[in-house]
JSON list of C-alpha atoms in Angstrom, two decimals:
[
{"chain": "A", "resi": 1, "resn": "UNK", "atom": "CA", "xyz": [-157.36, 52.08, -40.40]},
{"chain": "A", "resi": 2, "resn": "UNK", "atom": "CA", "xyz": [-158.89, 48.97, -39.31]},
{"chain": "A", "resi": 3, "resn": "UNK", "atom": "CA", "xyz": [-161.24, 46.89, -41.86]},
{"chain": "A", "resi": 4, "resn": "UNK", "atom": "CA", "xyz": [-163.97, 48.62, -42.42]},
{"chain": "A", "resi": 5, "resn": "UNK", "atom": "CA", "xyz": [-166.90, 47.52, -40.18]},
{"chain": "A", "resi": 6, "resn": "UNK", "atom": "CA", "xyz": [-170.40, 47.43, -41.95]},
{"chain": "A", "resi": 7, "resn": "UNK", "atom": "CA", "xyz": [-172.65, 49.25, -38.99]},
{"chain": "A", "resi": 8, "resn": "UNK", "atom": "CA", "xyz": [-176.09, 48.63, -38.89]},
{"chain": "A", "resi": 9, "resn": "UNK", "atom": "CA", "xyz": [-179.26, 49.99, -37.48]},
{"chain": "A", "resi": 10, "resn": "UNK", "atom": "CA", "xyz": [-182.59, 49.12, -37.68]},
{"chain": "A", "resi": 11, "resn": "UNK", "atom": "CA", "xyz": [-186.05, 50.67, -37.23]},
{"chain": "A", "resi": 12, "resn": "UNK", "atom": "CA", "xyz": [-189.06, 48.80, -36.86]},
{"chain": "A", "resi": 13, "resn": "UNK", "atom": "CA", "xyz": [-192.84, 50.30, -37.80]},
{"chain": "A", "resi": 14, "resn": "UNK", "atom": "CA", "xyz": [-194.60, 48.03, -35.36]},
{"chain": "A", "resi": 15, "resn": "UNK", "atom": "CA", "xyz": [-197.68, 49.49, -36.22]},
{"chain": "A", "resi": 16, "resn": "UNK", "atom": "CA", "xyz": [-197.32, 48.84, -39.88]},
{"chain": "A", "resi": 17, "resn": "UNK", "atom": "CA", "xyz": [-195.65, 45.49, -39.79]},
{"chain": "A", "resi": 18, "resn": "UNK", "atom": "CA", "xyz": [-198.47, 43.85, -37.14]},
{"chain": "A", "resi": 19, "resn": "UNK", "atom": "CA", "xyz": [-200.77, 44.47, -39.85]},
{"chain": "A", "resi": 20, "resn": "UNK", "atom": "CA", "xyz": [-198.27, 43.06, -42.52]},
{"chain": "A", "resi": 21, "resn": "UNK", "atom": "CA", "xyz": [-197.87, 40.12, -40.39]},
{"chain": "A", "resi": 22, "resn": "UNK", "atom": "CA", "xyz": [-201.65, 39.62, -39.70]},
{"chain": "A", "resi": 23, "resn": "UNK", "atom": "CA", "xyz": [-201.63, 39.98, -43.76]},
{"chain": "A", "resi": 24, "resn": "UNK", "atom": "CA", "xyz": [-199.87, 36.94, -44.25]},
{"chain": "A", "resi": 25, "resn": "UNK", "atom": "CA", "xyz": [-200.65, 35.05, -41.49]},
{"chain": "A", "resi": 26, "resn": "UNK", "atom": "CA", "xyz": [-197.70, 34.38, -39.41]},
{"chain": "A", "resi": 27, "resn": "UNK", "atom": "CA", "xyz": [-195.30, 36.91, -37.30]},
{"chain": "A", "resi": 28, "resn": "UNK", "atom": "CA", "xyz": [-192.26, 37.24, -36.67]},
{"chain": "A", "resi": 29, "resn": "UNK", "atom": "CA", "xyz": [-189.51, 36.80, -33.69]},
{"chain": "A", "resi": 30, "resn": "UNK", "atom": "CA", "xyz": [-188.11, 40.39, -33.04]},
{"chain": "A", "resi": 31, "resn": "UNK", "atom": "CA", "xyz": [-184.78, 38.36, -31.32]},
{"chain": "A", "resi": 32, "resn": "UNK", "atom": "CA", "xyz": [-184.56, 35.95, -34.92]},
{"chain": "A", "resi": 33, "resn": "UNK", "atom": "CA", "xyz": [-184.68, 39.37, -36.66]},
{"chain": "A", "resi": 34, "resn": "UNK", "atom": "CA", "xyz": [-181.47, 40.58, -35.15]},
{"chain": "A", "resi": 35, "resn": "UNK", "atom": "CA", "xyz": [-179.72, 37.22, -35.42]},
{"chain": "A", "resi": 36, "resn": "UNK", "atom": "CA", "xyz": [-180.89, 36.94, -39.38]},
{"chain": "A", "resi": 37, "resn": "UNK", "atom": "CA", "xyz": [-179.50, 40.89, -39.86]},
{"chain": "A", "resi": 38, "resn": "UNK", "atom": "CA", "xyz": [-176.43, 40.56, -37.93]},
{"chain": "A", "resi": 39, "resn": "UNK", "atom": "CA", "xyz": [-175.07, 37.00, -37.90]},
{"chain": "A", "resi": 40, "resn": "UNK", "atom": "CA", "xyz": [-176.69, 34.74, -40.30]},
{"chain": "A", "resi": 41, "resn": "UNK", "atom": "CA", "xyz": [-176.52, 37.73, -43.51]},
{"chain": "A", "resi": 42, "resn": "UNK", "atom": "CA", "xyz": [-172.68, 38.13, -43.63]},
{"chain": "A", "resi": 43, "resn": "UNK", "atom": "CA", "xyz": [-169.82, 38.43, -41.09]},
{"chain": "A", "resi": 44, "resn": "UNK", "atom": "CA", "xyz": [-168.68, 41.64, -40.07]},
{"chain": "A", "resi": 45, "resn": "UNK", "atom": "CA", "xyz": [-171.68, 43.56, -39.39]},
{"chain": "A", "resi": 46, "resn": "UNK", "atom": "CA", "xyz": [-171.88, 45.37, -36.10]},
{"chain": "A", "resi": 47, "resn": "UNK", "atom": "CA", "xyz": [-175.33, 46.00, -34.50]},
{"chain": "A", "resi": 48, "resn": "UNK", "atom": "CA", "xyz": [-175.36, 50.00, -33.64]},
{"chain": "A", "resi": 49, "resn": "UNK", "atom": "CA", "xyz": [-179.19, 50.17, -32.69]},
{"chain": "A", "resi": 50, "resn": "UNK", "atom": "CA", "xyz": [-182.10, 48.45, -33.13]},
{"chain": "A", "resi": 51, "resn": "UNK", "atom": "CA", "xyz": [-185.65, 50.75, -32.81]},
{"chain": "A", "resi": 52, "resn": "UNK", "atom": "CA", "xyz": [-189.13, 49.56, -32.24]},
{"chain": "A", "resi": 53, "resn": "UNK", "atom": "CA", "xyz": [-192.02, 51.82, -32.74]},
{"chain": "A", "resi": 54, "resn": "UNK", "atom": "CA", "xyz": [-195.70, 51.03, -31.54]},
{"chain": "A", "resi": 55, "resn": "UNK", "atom": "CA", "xyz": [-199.32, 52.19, -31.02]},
{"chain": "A", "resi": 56, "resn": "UNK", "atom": "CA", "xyz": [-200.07, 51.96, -27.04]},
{"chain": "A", "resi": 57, "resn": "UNK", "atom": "CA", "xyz": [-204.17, 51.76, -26.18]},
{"chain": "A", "resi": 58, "resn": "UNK", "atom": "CA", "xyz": [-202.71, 52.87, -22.54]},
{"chain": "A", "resi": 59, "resn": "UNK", "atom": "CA", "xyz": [-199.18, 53.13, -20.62]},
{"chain": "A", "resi": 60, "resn": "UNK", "atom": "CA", "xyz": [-199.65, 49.77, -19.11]},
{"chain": "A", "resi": 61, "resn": "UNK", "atom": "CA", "xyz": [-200.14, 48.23, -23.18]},
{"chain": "A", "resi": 62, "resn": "UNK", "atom": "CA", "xyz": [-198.15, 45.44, -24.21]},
{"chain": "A", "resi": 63, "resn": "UNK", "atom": "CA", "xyz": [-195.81, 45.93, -21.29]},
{"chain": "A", "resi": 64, "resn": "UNK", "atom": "CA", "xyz": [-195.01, 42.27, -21.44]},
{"chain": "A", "resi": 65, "resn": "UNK", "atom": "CA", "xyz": [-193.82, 42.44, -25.00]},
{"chain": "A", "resi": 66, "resn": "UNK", "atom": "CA", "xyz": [-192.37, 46.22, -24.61]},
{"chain": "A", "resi": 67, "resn": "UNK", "atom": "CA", "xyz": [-189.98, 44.35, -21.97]},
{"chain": "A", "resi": 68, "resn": "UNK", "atom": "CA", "xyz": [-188.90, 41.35, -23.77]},
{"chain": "A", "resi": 69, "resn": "UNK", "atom": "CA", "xyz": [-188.04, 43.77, -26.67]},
{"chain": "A", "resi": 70, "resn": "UNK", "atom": "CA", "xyz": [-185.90, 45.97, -24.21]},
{"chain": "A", "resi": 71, "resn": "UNK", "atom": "CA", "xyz": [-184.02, 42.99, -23.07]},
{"chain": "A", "resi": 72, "resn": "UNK", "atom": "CA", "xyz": [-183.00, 41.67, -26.68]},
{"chain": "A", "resi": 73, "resn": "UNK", "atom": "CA", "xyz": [-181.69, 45.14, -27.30]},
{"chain": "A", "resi": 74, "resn": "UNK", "atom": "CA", "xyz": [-184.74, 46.88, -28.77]},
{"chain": "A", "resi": 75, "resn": "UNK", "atom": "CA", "xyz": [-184.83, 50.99, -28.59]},
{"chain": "A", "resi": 76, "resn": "UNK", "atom": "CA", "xyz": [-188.93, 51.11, -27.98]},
{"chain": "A", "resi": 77, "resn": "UNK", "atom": "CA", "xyz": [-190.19, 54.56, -28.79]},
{"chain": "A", "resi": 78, "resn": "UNK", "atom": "CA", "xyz": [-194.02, 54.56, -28.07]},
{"chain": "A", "resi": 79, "resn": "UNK", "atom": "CA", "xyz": [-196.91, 57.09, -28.55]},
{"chain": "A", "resi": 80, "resn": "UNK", "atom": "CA", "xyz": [-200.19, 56.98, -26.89]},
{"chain": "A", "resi": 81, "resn": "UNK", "atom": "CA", "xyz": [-203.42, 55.63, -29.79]},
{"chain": "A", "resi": 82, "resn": "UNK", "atom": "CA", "xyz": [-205.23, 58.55, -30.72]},
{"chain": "A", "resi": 83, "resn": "UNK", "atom": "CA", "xyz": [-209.01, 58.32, -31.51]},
{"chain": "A", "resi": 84, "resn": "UNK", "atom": "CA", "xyz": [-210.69, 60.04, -34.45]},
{"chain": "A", "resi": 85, "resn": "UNK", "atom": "CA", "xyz": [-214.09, 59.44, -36.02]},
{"chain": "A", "resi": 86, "resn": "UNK", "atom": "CA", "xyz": [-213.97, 58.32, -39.51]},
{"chain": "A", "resi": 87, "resn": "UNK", "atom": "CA", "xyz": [-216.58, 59.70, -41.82]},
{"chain": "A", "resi": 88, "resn": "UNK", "atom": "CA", "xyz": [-216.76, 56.76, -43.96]},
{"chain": "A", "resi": 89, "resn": "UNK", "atom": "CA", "xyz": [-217.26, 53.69, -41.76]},
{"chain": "A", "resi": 90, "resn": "UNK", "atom": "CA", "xyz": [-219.13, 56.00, -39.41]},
{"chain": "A", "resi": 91, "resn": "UNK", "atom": "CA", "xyz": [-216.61, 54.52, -36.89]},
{"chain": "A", "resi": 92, "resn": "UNK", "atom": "CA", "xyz": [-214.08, 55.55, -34.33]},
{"chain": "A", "resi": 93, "resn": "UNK", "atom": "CA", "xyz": [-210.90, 54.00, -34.69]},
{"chain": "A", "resi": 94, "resn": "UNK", "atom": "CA", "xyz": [-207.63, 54.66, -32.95]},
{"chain": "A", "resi": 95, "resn": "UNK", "atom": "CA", "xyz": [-204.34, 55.42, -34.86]},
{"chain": "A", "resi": 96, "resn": "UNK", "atom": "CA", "xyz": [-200.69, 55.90, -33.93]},
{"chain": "A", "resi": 97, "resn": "UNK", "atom": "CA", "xyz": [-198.48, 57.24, -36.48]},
{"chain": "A", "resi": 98, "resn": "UNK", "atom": "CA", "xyz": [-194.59, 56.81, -35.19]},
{"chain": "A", "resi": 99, "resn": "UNK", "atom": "CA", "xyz": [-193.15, 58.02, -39.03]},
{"chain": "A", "resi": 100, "resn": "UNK", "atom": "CA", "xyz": [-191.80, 61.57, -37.43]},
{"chain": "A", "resi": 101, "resn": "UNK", "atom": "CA", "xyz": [-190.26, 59.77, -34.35]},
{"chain": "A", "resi": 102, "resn": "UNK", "atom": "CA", "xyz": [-188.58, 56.92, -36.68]},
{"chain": "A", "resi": 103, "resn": "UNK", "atom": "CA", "xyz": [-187.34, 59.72, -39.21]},
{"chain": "A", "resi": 104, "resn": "UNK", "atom": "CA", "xyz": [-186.07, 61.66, -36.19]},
{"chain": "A", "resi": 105, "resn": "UNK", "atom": "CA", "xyz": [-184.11, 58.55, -35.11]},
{"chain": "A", "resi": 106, "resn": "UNK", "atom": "CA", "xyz": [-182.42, 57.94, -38.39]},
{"chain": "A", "resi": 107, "resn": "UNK", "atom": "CA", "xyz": [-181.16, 61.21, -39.42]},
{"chain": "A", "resi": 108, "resn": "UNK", "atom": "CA", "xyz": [-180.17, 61.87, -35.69]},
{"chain": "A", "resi": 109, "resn": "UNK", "atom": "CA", "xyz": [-178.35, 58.72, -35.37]},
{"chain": "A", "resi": 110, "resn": "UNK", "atom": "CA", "xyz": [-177.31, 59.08, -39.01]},
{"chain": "A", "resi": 111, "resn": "UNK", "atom": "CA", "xyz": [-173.03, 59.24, -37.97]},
{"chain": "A", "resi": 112, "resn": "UNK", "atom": "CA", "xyz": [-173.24, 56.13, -36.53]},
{"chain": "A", "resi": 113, "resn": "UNK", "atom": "CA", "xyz": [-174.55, 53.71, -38.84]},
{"chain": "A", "resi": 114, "resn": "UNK", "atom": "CA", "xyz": [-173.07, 52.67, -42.73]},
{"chain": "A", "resi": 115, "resn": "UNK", "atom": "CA", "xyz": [-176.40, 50.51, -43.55]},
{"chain": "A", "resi": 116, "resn": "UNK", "atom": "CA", "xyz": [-180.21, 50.67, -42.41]},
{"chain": "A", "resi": 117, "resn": "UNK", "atom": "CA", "xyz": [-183.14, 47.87, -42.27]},
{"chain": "A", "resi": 118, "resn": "UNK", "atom": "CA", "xyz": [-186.55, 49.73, -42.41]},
{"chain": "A", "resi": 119, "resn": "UNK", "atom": "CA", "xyz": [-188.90, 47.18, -41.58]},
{"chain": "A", "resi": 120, "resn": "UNK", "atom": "CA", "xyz": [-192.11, 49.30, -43.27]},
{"chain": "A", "resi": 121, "resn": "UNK", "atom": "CA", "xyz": [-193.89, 49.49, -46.33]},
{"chain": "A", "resi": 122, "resn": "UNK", "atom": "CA", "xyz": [-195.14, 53.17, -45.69]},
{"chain": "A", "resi": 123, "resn": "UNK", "atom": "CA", "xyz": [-194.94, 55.16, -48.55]},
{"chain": "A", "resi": 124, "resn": "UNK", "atom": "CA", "xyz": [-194.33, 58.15, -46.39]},
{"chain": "A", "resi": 125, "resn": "UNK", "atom": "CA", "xyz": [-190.35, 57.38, -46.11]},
{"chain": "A", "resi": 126, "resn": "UNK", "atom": "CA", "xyz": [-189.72, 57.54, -49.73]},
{"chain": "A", "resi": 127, "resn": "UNK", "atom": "CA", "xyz": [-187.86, 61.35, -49.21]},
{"chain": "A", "resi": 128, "resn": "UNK", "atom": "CA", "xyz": [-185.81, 60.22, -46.07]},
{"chain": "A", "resi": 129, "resn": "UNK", "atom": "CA", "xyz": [-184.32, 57.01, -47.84]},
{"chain": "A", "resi": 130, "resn": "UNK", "atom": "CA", "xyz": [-183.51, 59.14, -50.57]},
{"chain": "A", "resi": 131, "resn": "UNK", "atom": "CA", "xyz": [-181.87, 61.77, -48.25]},
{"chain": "A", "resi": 132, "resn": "UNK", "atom": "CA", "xyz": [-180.00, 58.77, -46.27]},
{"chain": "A", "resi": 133, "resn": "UNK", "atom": "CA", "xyz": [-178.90, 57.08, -49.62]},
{"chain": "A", "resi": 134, "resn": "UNK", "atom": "CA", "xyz": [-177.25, 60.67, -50.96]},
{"chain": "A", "resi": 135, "resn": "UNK", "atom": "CA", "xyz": [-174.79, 59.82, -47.95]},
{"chain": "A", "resi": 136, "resn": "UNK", "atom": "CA", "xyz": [-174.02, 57.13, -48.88]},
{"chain": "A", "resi": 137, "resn": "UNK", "atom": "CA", "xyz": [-176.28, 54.72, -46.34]},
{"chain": "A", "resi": 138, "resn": "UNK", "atom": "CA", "xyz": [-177.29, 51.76, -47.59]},
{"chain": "A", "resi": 139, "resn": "UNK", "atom": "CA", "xyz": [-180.76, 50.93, -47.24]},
{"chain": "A", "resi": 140, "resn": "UNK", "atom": "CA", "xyz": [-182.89, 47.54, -47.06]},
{"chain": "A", "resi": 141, "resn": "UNK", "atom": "CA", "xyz": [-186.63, 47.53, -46.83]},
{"chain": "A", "resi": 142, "resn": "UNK", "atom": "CA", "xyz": [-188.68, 44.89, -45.39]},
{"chain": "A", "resi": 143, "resn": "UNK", "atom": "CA", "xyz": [-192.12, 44.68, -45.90]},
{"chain": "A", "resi": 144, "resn": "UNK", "atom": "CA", "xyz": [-194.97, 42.60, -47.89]},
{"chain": "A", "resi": 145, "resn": "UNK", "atom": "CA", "xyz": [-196.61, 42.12, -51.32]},
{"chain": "A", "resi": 146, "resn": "UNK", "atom": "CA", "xyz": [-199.63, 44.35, -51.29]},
{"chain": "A", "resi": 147, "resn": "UNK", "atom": "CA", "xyz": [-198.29, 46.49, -48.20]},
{"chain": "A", "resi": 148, "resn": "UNK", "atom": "CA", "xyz": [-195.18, 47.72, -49.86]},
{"chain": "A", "resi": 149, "resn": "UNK", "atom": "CA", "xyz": [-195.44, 51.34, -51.54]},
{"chain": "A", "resi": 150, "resn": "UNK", "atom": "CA", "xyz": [-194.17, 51.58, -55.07]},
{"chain": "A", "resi": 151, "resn": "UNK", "atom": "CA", "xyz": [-192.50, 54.79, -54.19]},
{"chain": "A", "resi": 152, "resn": "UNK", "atom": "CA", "xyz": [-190.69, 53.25, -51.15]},
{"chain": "A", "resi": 153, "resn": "UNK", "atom": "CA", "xyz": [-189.77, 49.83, -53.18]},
{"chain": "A", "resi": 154, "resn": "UNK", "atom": "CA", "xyz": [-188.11, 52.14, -55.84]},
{"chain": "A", "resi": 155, "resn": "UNK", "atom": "CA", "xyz": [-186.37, 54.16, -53.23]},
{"chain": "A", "resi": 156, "resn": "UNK", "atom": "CA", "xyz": [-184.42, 51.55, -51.26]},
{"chain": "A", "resi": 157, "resn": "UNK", "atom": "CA", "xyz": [-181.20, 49.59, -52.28]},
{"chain": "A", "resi": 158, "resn": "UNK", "atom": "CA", "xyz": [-182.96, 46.30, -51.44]},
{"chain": "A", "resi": 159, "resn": "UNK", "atom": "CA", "xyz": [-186.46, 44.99, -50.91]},
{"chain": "A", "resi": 160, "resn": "UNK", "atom": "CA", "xyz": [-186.42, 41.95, -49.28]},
{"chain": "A", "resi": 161, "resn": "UNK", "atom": "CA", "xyz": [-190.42, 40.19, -48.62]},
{"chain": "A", "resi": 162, "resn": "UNK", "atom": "CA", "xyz": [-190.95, 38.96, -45.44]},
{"chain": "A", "resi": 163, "resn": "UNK", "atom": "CA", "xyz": [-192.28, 35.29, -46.88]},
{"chain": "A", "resi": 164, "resn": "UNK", "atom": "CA", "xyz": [-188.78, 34.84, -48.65]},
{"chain": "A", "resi": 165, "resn": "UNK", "atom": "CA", "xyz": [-187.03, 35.18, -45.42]},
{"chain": "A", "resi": 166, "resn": "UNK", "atom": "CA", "xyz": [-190.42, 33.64, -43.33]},
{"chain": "A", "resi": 167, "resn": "UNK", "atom": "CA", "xyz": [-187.98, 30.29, -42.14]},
{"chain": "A", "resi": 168, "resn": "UNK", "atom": "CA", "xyz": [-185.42, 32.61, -40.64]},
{"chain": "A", "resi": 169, "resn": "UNK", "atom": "CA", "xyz": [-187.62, 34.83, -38.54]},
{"chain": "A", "resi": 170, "resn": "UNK", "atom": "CA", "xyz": [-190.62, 33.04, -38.12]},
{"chain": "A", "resi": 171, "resn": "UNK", "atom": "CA", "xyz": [-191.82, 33.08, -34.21]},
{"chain": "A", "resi": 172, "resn": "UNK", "atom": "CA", "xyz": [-191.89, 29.11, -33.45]},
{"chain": "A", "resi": 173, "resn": "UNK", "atom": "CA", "xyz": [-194.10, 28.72, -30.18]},
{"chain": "A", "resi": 174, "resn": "UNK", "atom": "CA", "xyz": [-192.40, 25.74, -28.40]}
]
């Protein structure tokens, strides 16, 4: 037996964290993500897979930034915007909701990894984080004051804000 390596995955709600981001008023470098969850946090954690879920308007949407996250490493799982009417605002909006796929993803990759970082504040994941902590997993989420479900905060091992962590990730335009 070797030392025991500390194997990481983690899953990205796109959807949910651009509106986080737009929340607070900065965003976030997906590459500084990895380098704050694998190097800076502690040494000996392995990077097993890194997922990105978004929203696409079309096939050709945010093919710039689907790219860039491909060649840091990213999984990107997509799903074509679907438009409903909403009664209320008399409105059509669009909506993409990536929670099955990301689920999927964890309990299919579930062998591979000893620790997850569930960048959501979707109350939605509540049951699969306490599925994935009965074996053991450790879980972090990452989300935002006002964004973060009660039910998902009291579920996880560790909720860490994104403004107490905002110098390490932060996208800097040079």
């Amino acid at each position: 037996m070797g030392c025991s390596m500390n194997r990481l995955s983690i899953f990205v709600d796109g959807n949910n964290m651009f509106y986080a981001q737009q929340k607070n008023g900065w965003f976030f470098d997906p590459r500084r993500v990895l380098e704050y969850f694998v190097d800076k946090e502690q040494r000996g954690i392995m990077l097993i897979n890194a997922f990105w879920y978004t929203g696409l308007k079309d096939p050709q949407d945010q093919r710039g930034f689907r790219d860039a996250l491909i060649s840091l490493g990213y999984t990107v799982r997509t799903k074509i915007l679907k438009e409903y009417y909403d009664d209320t605002s008399g409105r059509y909006s669009q909506k993409a909701n990536l929670d099955i796929e990301i689920v999927v993803d964890m309990f299919n990759t579930v062998d591979q990894y000893d620790r997850v970082v569930l960048f959501s504040g979707d109350g939605d994941f509540e049951r699969a984080i306490e599925l994935l902590r009965s074996k053991n997993t450790h879980i972090t989420v990452v989300s935002t004051e006002g964004m973060i479900a009660r039910e998902l905060r009291n579920a996880t091992d560790r909720y860490i804000d994104l403004n107490d962590i905002r110098n390490h990730i932060e996208k800097i335009d040079y």
